[in-house]
Amino acid sequence: MRIGNGFDVHAFGEGDHVTLGGTRIAHARGLVAHSDGDVVIHALCDAIFGALALGDIGKHFPPSDQRWRHADSRQFLRHAASLMAQRGYALCNADVTVVCESPKIGPHAQAMRENLADDLGCRLDQVSIKATTTEKLGFTGREEGIAAQASVLLVER
Ligand SMILES: Nc1ccn([C@@H]2O[C@H](COP(=O)(O)O)[C@@H](O)[C@H]2O)c(=O)n1
Ligand SMILES: C[C@@]1(CO)OP(=O)(O)OP(=O)(O)OC[C@H]1O
């Protein structure tokens, strides 16, 4: 059994939507990133890479590599899932907390879980998405960006 955790932040910038957990959510601002800025998937990838002691997302998909410019982060998650399987592990469960005042995540949580379960090749009940504000405190409270934190447990196949 192996445990991993991941954390990611992206700042708000110009745009009319954010992509979280592979789900496009209309919003007054976008997220500044090399890829699509999907903090949910980036945190989840880092949790998986961490559990496998395989470094972090920037090692696998360097921000200096133009291939990942505006990339769909779901391909990062599918890659992490394939490395997990190659090394003889399967996901027991993943739990993600999204931290932002807005957008509200609740109405999109089911769609996000479905995307993540598809990419991870697991059941829906193995993937949890939660959200919290920081009660207007700190950078998320000032709506300067979105943070996500992920935990995973991997089991031998
Ligand atoms: N971006 C968010 C933030 C929160 N939620 C939901 O609201 C509940 C209350 O949030 P608090 O920060 O006041 O505890 C939280 O438990 C989530 O269900 C959300 O959907 N999107
Ligand atoms: C995802 C990558 C891809 O180049 O770039 P960003 O979209 O900027 O996201 P970050 O969370 O900073 O992780 C680093 C990179 O791997």
PDB file of C-alpha atoms and ligand atoms in Angstrom:
ATOM      1  CA  MET A   1       0.000   0.000   0.000  1.00  0.00           C
ATOM      2  CA  ARG A   2       1.296   3.491  -0.775  1.00  0.00           C
ATOM      3  CA  ILE A   3      -0.065   6.930   0.119  1.00  0.00           C
ATOM      4  CA  GLY A   4       0.447  10.202  -1.750  1.00  0.00           C
ATOM      5  CA  ASN A   5      -0.548  13.825  -1.511  1.00  0.00           C
ATOM      6  CA  GLY A   6      -0.509  16.688  -3.995  1.00  0.00           C
ATOM      7  CA  PHE A   7      -1.146  20.414  -3.932  1.00  0.00           C
ATOM      8  CA  ASP A   8      -1.454  22.987  -6.720  1.00  0.00           C
ATOM      9  CA  VAL A   9      -2.362  26.652  -7.161  1.00  0.00           C
ATOM     10  CA  HIS A  10      -3.049  28.757 -10.246  1.00  0.00           C
ATOM     11  CA  ALA A  11      -3.731  32.483 -10.306  1.00  0.00           C
ATOM     12  CA  PHE A  12      -6.772  34.022 -11.928  1.00  0.00           C
ATOM     13  CA  GLY A  13      -6.154  35.997 -15.116  1.00  0.00           C
ATOM     14  CA  GLU A  14      -7.944  36.870 -18.297  1.00  0.00           C
ATOM     15  CA  GLY A  15     -10.545  34.463 -19.597  1.00  0.00           C
ATOM     16  CA  ASP A  16     -14.153  33.403 -19.436  1.00  0.00           C
ATOM     17  CA  HIS A  17     -13.871  29.908 -17.948  1.00  0.00           C
ATOM     18  CA  VAL A  18     -11.816  27.624 -15.741  1.00  0.00           C
ATOM     19  CA  THR A  19     -11.175  23.925 -16.313  1.00  0.00           C
ATOM     20  CA  LEU A  20     -11.337  21.856 -13.139  1.00  0.00           C
ATOM     21  CA  GLY A  21     -11.331  18.073 -13.040  1.00  0.00           C
ATOM     22  CA  GLY A  22     -11.582  18.132 -16.838  1.00  0.00           C
ATOM     23  CA  THR A  23     -14.844  20.098 -16.645  1.00  0.00           C
ATOM     24  CA  ARG A  24     -15.173  23.502 -18.322  1.00  0.00           C
ATOM     25  CA  ILE A  25     -16.878  25.930 -15.923  1.00  0.00           C
ATOM     26  CA  ALA A  26     -17.984  29.358 -17.124  1.00  0.00           C
ATOM     27  CA  HIS A  27     -16.387  32.054 -14.950  1.00  0.00           C
ATOM     28  CA  ALA A  28     -15.593  35.764 -15.097  1.00  0.00           C
ATOM     29  CA  ARG A  29     -11.861  34.972 -15.107  1.00  0.00           C
ATOM     30  CA  GLY A  30      -9.566  32.219 -16.378  1.00  0.00           C
ATOM     31  CA  LEU A  31      -6.530  30.584 -14.754  1.00  0.00           C
ATOM     32  CA  VAL A  32      -2.976  31.529 -15.749  1.00  0.00           C
ATOM     33  CA  ALA A  33      -0.941  28.424 -16.598  1.00  0.00           C
ATOM     34  CA  HIS A  34       1.267  26.773 -19.190  1.00  0.00           C
ATOM     35  CA  SER A  35      -1.354  24.034 -19.640  1.00  0.00           C
ATOM     36  CA  ASP A  36      -5.125  24.414 -19.158  1.00  0.00           C
ATOM     37  CA  GLY A  37      -4.454  25.223 -15.467  1.00  0.00           C
ATOM     38  CA  ASP A  38      -6.529  22.345 -14.106  1.00  0.00           C
ATOM     39  CA  VAL A  39      -5.425  22.494 -10.449  1.00  0.00           C
ATOM     40  CA  VAL A  40      -7.592  19.486  -9.551  1.00  0.00           C
ATOM     41  CA  ILE A  41      -5.838  17.222 -12.025  1.00  0.00           C
ATOM     42  CA  HIS A  42      -2.395  18.673 -11.275  1.00  0.00           C
ATOM     43  CA  ALA A  43      -2.821  18.012  -7.545  1.00  0.00           C
ATOM     44  CA  LEU A  44      -4.125  14.509  -8.261  1.00  0.00           C
ATOM     45  CA  CYS A  45      -1.203  13.710 -10.605  1.00  0.00           C
ATOM     46  CA  ASP A  46       1.248  14.896  -7.955  1.00  0.00           C
ATOM     47  CA  ALA A  47      -0.459  12.690  -5.355  1.00  0.00           C
ATOM     48  CA  ILE A  48      -0.038   9.666  -7.642  1.00  0.00           C
ATOM     49  CA  PHE A  49       3.546  10.540  -8.589  1.00  0.00           C
ATOM     50  CA  GLY A  50       4.267  11.107  -4.893  1.00  0.00           C
ATOM     51  CA  ALA A  51       2.804   7.748  -3.870  1.00  0.00           C
ATOM     52  CA  LEU A  52       5.058   6.074  -6.452  1.00  0.00           C
ATOM     53  CA  ALA A  53       8.094   8.247  -5.520  1.00  0.00           C
ATOM     54  CA  LEU A  54       8.314   9.352  -9.164  1.00  0.00           C
ATOM     55  CA  GLY A  55       8.931  13.059  -8.625  1.00  0.00           C
ATOM     56  CA  ASP A  56       6.336  15.658  -9.527  1.00  0.00           C
ATOM     57  CA  ILE A  57       4.256  16.813 -12.471  1.00  0.00           C
ATOM     58  CA  GLY A  58       6.894  19.326 -13.608  1.00  0.00           C
ATOM     59  CA  LYS A  59       9.413  16.499 -13.938  1.00  0.00           C
ATOM     60  CA  HIS A  60       7.090  14.499 -16.193  1.00  0.00           C
ATOM     61  CA  PHE A  61       5.668  17.476 -18.131  1.00  0.00           C
ATOM     62  CA  PRO A  62       8.185  20.352 -17.923  1.00  0.00           C
ATOM     63  CA  PRO A  63       6.691  23.852 -18.295  1.00  0.00           C
ATOM     64  CA  SER A  64       9.607  24.581 -20.656  1.00  0.00           C
ATOM     65  CA  ASP A  65       8.266  21.994 -23.139  1.00  0.00           C
ATOM     66  CA  GLN A  66       5.998  23.598 -25.753  1.00  0.00           C
ATOM     67  CA  ARG A  67       4.112  20.294 -26.157  1.00  0.00           C
ATOM     68  CA  TRP A  68       2.289  21.063 -22.896  1.00  0.00           C
ATOM     69  CA  ARG A  69       1.314  24.630 -23.811  1.00  0.00           C
ATOM     70  CA  HIS A  70      -2.498  24.887 -23.452  1.00  0.00           C
ATOM     71  CA  ALA A  71      -2.484  21.091 -22.972  1.00  0.00           C
ATOM     72  CA  ASP A  72      -5.557  19.213 -21.802  1.00  0.00           C
ATOM     73  CA  SER A  73      -4.447  18.077 -18.322  1.00  0.00           C
ATOM     74  CA  ARG A  74      -6.468  14.879 -18.639  1.00  0.00           C
ATOM     75  CA  GLN A  75      -3.587  13.453 -20.672  1.00  0.00           C
ATOM     76  CA  PHE A  76      -1.315  14.037 -17.636  1.00  0.00           C
ATOM     77  CA  LEU A  77      -3.693  12.054 -15.446  1.00  0.00           C
ATOM     78  CA  ARG A  78      -3.947   9.195 -17.931  1.00  0.00           C
ATOM     79  CA  HIS A  79      -0.137   9.064 -18.015  1.00  0.00           C
ATOM     80  CA  ALA A  80       0.031   8.975 -14.202  1.00  0.00           C
ATOM     81  CA  ALA A  81      -2.560   6.166 -14.204  1.00  0.00           C
ATOM     82  CA  SER A  82      -0.532   4.163 -16.732  1.00  0.00           C
ATOM     83  CA  LEU A  83       2.655   4.519 -14.647  1.00  0.00           C
ATOM     84  CA  MET A  84       0.686   3.370 -11.595  1.00  0.00           C
ATOM     85  CA  ALA A  85      -0.505   0.247 -13.446  1.00  0.00           C
ATOM     86  CA  GLN A  86       2.953  -0.460 -14.923  1.00  0.00           C
ATOM     87  CA  ARG A  87       4.412  -0.480 -11.419  1.00  0.00           C
ATOM     88  CA  GLY A  88       1.785  -2.947 -10.202  1.00  0.00           C
ATOM     89  CA  TYR A  89      -0.530  -0.597  -8.304  1.00  0.00           C
ATOM     90  CA  ALA A  90      -4.228   0.217  -8.540  1.00  0.00           C
ATOM     91  CA  LEU A  91      -6.060   3.152  -7.025  1.00  0.00           C
ATOM     92  CA  CYS A  92      -7.912   2.383  -3.802  1.00  0.00           C
ATOM     93  CA  ASN A  93      -9.359   5.911  -3.571  1.00  0.00           C
ATOM     94  CA  ALA A  94      -8.636   9.547  -4.311  1.00  0.00           C
ATOM     95  CA  ASP A  95      -9.941  12.531  -2.354  1.00  0.00           C
ATOM     96  CA  VAL A  96      -9.587  16.108  -3.638  1.00  0.00           C
ATOM     97  CA  THR A  97     -10.421  19.407  -1.947  1.00  0.00           C
ATOM     98  CA  VAL A  98     -10.804  22.484  -4.158  1.00  0.00           C
ATOM     99  CA  VAL A  99     -10.230  25.797  -2.356  1.00  0.00           C
ATOM    100  CA  CYS A 100     -11.888  28.901  -3.808  1.00  0.00           C
ATOM    101  CA  GLU A 101     -14.668  31.376  -3.141  1.00  0.00           C
ATOM    102  CA  SER A 102     -15.951  30.969  -6.682  1.00  0.00           C
ATOM    103  CA  PRO A 103     -16.853  29.288  -8.886  1.00  0.00           C
ATOM    104  CA  LYS A 104     -19.041  27.054  -6.772  1.00  0.00           C
ATOM    105  CA  ILE A 105     -17.813  23.498  -7.254  1.00  0.00           C
ATOM    106  CA  GLY A 106     -20.801  21.566  -5.918  1.00  0.00           C
ATOM    107  CA  PRO A 107     -22.866  21.722  -9.132  1.00  0.00           C
ATOM    108  CA  HIS A 108     -19.872  20.398 -11.133  1.00  0.00           C
ATOM    109  CA  ALA A 109     -18.519  17.800  -8.712  1.00  0.00           C
ATOM    110  CA  GLN A 110     -20.314  14.854 -10.310  1.00  0.00           C
ATOM    111  CA  ALA A 111     -19.055  15.679 -13.827  1.00  0.00           C
ATOM    112  CA  MET A 112     -15.542  16.101 -12.453  1.00  0.00           C
ATOM    113  CA  ARG A 113     -15.688  12.739 -10.671  1.00  0.00           C
ATOM    114  CA  GLU A 114     -16.864  11.036 -13.855  1.00  0.00           C
ATOM    115  CA  ASN A 115     -13.941  12.491 -15.841  1.00  0.00           C
ATOM    116  CA  LEU A 116     -11.393  11.521 -13.216  1.00  0.00           C
ATOM    117  CA  ALA A 117     -12.787   7.991 -12.797  1.00  0.00           C
ATOM    118  CA  ASP A 118     -12.668   7.534 -16.595  1.00  0.00           C
ATOM    119  CA  ASP A 119      -9.044   8.646 -16.775  1.00  0.00           C
ATOM    120  CA  LEU A 120      -8.021   6.585 -13.757  1.00  0.00           C
ATOM    121  CA  GLY A 121      -9.937   3.512 -14.924  1.00  0.00           C
ATOM    122  CA  CYS A 122     -11.731   3.185 -11.600  1.00  0.00           C
ATOM    123  CA  ARG A 123     -15.254   3.305 -10.196  1.00  0.00           C
ATOM    124  CA  LEU A 124     -17.006   6.572  -9.411  1.00  0.00           C
ATOM    125  CA  ASP A 125     -17.137   5.729  -5.697  1.00  0.00           C
ATOM    126  CA  GLN A 126     -13.331   5.681  -5.610  1.00  0.00           C
ATOM    127  CA  VAL A 127     -13.106   9.382  -6.490  1.00  0.00           C
ATOM    128  CA  SER A 128     -14.209  12.195  -4.170  1.00  0.00           C
ATOM    129  CA  ILE A 129     -14.389  15.922  -4.943  1.00  0.00           C
ATOM    130  CA  LYS A 130     -14.999  18.380  -2.123  1.00  0.00           C
ATOM    131  CA  ALA A 131     -14.773  22.165  -1.955  1.00  0.00           C
ATOM    132  CA  THR A 132     -14.326  24.857   0.625  1.00  0.00           C
ATOM    133  CA  THR A 133     -13.913  28.597   0.761  1.00  0.00           C
ATOM    134  CA  THR A 134     -11.366  30.164   3.112  1.00  0.00           C
ATOM    135  CA  GLU A 135     -14.006  32.497   4.510  1.00  0.00           C
ATOM    136  CA  LYS A 136     -12.623  35.395   2.417  1.00  0.00           C
ATOM    137  CA  LEU A 137      -9.167  34.984   4.030  1.00  0.00           C
ATOM    138  CA  GLY A 138      -5.865  34.740   2.151  1.00  0.00           C
ATOM    139  CA  PHE A 139      -5.257  34.621  -1.612  1.00  0.00           C
ATOM    140  CA  THR A 140      -8.168  32.303  -2.282  1.00  0.00           C
ATOM    141  CA  GLY A 141     -10.365  34.499  -0.105  1.00  0.00           C
ATOM    142  CA  ARG A 142      -9.362  37.551  -2.138  1.00  0.00           C
ATOM    143  CA  GLU A 143     -10.211  35.545  -5.271  1.00  0.00           C
ATOM    144  CA  GLU A 144      -6.675  35.796  -6.612  1.00  0.00           C
ATOM    145  CA  GLY A 145      -6.531  32.117  -7.511  1.00  0.00           C
ATOM    146  CA  ILE A 146      -7.695  28.558  -6.922  1.00  0.00           C
ATOM    147  CA  ALA A 147      -5.926  25.865  -4.906  1.00  0.00           C
ATOM    148  CA  ALA A 148      -6.480  22.119  -4.821  1.00  0.00           C
ATOM    149  CA  GLN A 149      -5.207  19.422  -2.490  1.00  0.00           C
ATOM    150  CA  ALA A 150      -5.360  15.707  -3.272  1.00  0.00           C
ATOM    151  CA  SER A 151      -4.733  12.480  -1.376  1.00  0.00           C
ATOM    152  CA  VAL A 152      -4.519   9.006  -2.882  1.00  0.00           C
ATOM    153  CA  LEU A 153      -4.123   5.499  -1.560  1.00  0.00           C
ATOM    154  CA  LEU A 154      -2.643   2.914  -3.947  1.00  0.00           C
ATOM    155  CA  VAL A 155      -2.860  -0.838  -3.446  1.00  0.00           C
ATOM    156  CA  GLU A 156      -0.919  -3.716  -5.041  1.00  0.00           C
ATOM    157  CA  ARG A 157      -2.837  -5.189  -7.976  1.00  0.00           C
TER     158      ARG A 157
HETATM  159  N1  LIG B   1     -15.948  26.999  -4.238  1.00  0.00           N
HETATM  160  C1  LIG B   1     -16.791  26.360  -3.404  1.00  0.00           C
HETATM  161  C2  LIG B   1     -16.739  26.525  -2.025  1.00  0.00           C
HETATM  162  C3  LIG B   1     -17.645  25.867  -1.239  1.00  0.00           C
HETATM  163  N2  LIG B   1     -18.558  25.051  -1.789  1.00  0.00           N
HETATM  164  C4  LIG B   1     -19.578  24.368  -0.950  1.00  0.00           C
HETATM  165  O1  LIG B   1     -20.045  25.222   0.075  1.00  0.00           O
HETATM  166  C5  LIG B   1     -19.867  24.606   1.347  1.00  0.00           C
HETATM  167  C6  LIG B   1     -19.563  25.607   2.406  1.00  0.00           C
HETATM  168  O2  LIG B   1     -18.298  26.199   2.179  1.00  0.00           O
HETATM  169  P1  LIG B   1     -17.519  26.849   3.396  1.00  0.00           P
HETATM  170  O3  LIG B   1     -16.204  27.305   2.874  1.00  0.00           O
HETATM  171  O4  LIG B   1     -18.370  27.976   3.862  1.00  0.00           O
HETATM  172  O5  LIG B   1     -17.375  25.790   4.437  1.00  0.00           O
HETATM  173  C7  LIG B   1     -18.778  23.571   1.152  1.00  0.00           C
HETATM  174  O6  LIG B   1     -18.873  22.547   2.081  1.00  0.00           O
HETATM  175  C8  LIG B   1     -19.058  23.117  -0.262  1.00  0.00           C
HETATM  176  O7  LIG B   1     -20.087  22.166  -0.230  1.00  0.00           O
HETATM  177  C9  LIG B   1     -18.588  24.888  -3.151  1.00  0.00           C
HETATM  178  O8  LIG B   1     -19.406  24.137  -3.705  1.00  0.00           O
HETATM  179  N3  LIG B   1     -17.706  25.561  -3.939  1.00  0.00           N
HETATM  180  C1  LIG B   2       1.259  21.238 -15.823  1.00  0.00           C
HETATM  181  C2  LIG B   2       2.486  21.974 -16.267  1.00  0.00           C
HETATM  182  C3  LIG B   2       2.765  21.499 -17.691  1.00  0.00           C
HETATM  183  O1  LIG B   2       3.933  22.025 -18.212  1.00  0.00           O
HETATM  184  O2  LIG B   2       2.349  23.394 -16.317  1.00  0.00           O
HETATM  185  P1  LIG B   2       1.229  24.349 -15.639  1.00  0.00           P
HETATM  186  O3  LIG B   2      -0.033  24.290 -16.414  1.00  0.00           O
HETATM  187  O4  LIG B   2       1.803  25.730 -15.504  1.00  0.00           O
HETATM  188  O5  LIG B   2       0.898  23.746 -14.211  1.00  0.00           O
HETATM  189  P2  LIG B   2       1.745  23.501 -12.873  1.00  0.00           P
HETATM  190  O6  LIG B   2       0.779  23.111 -11.837  1.00  0.00           O
HETATM  191  O7  LIG B   2       2.583  24.686 -12.557  1.00  0.00           O
HETATM  192  O8  LIG B   2       2.631  22.195 -13.170  1.00  0.00           O
HETATM  193  C4  LIG B   2       3.772  22.243 -13.997  1.00  0.00           C
HETATM  194  C5  LIG B   2       3.712  21.636 -15.360  1.00  0.00           C
HETATM  195  O9  LIG B   2       3.930  20.256 -15.306  1.00  0.00           O
END
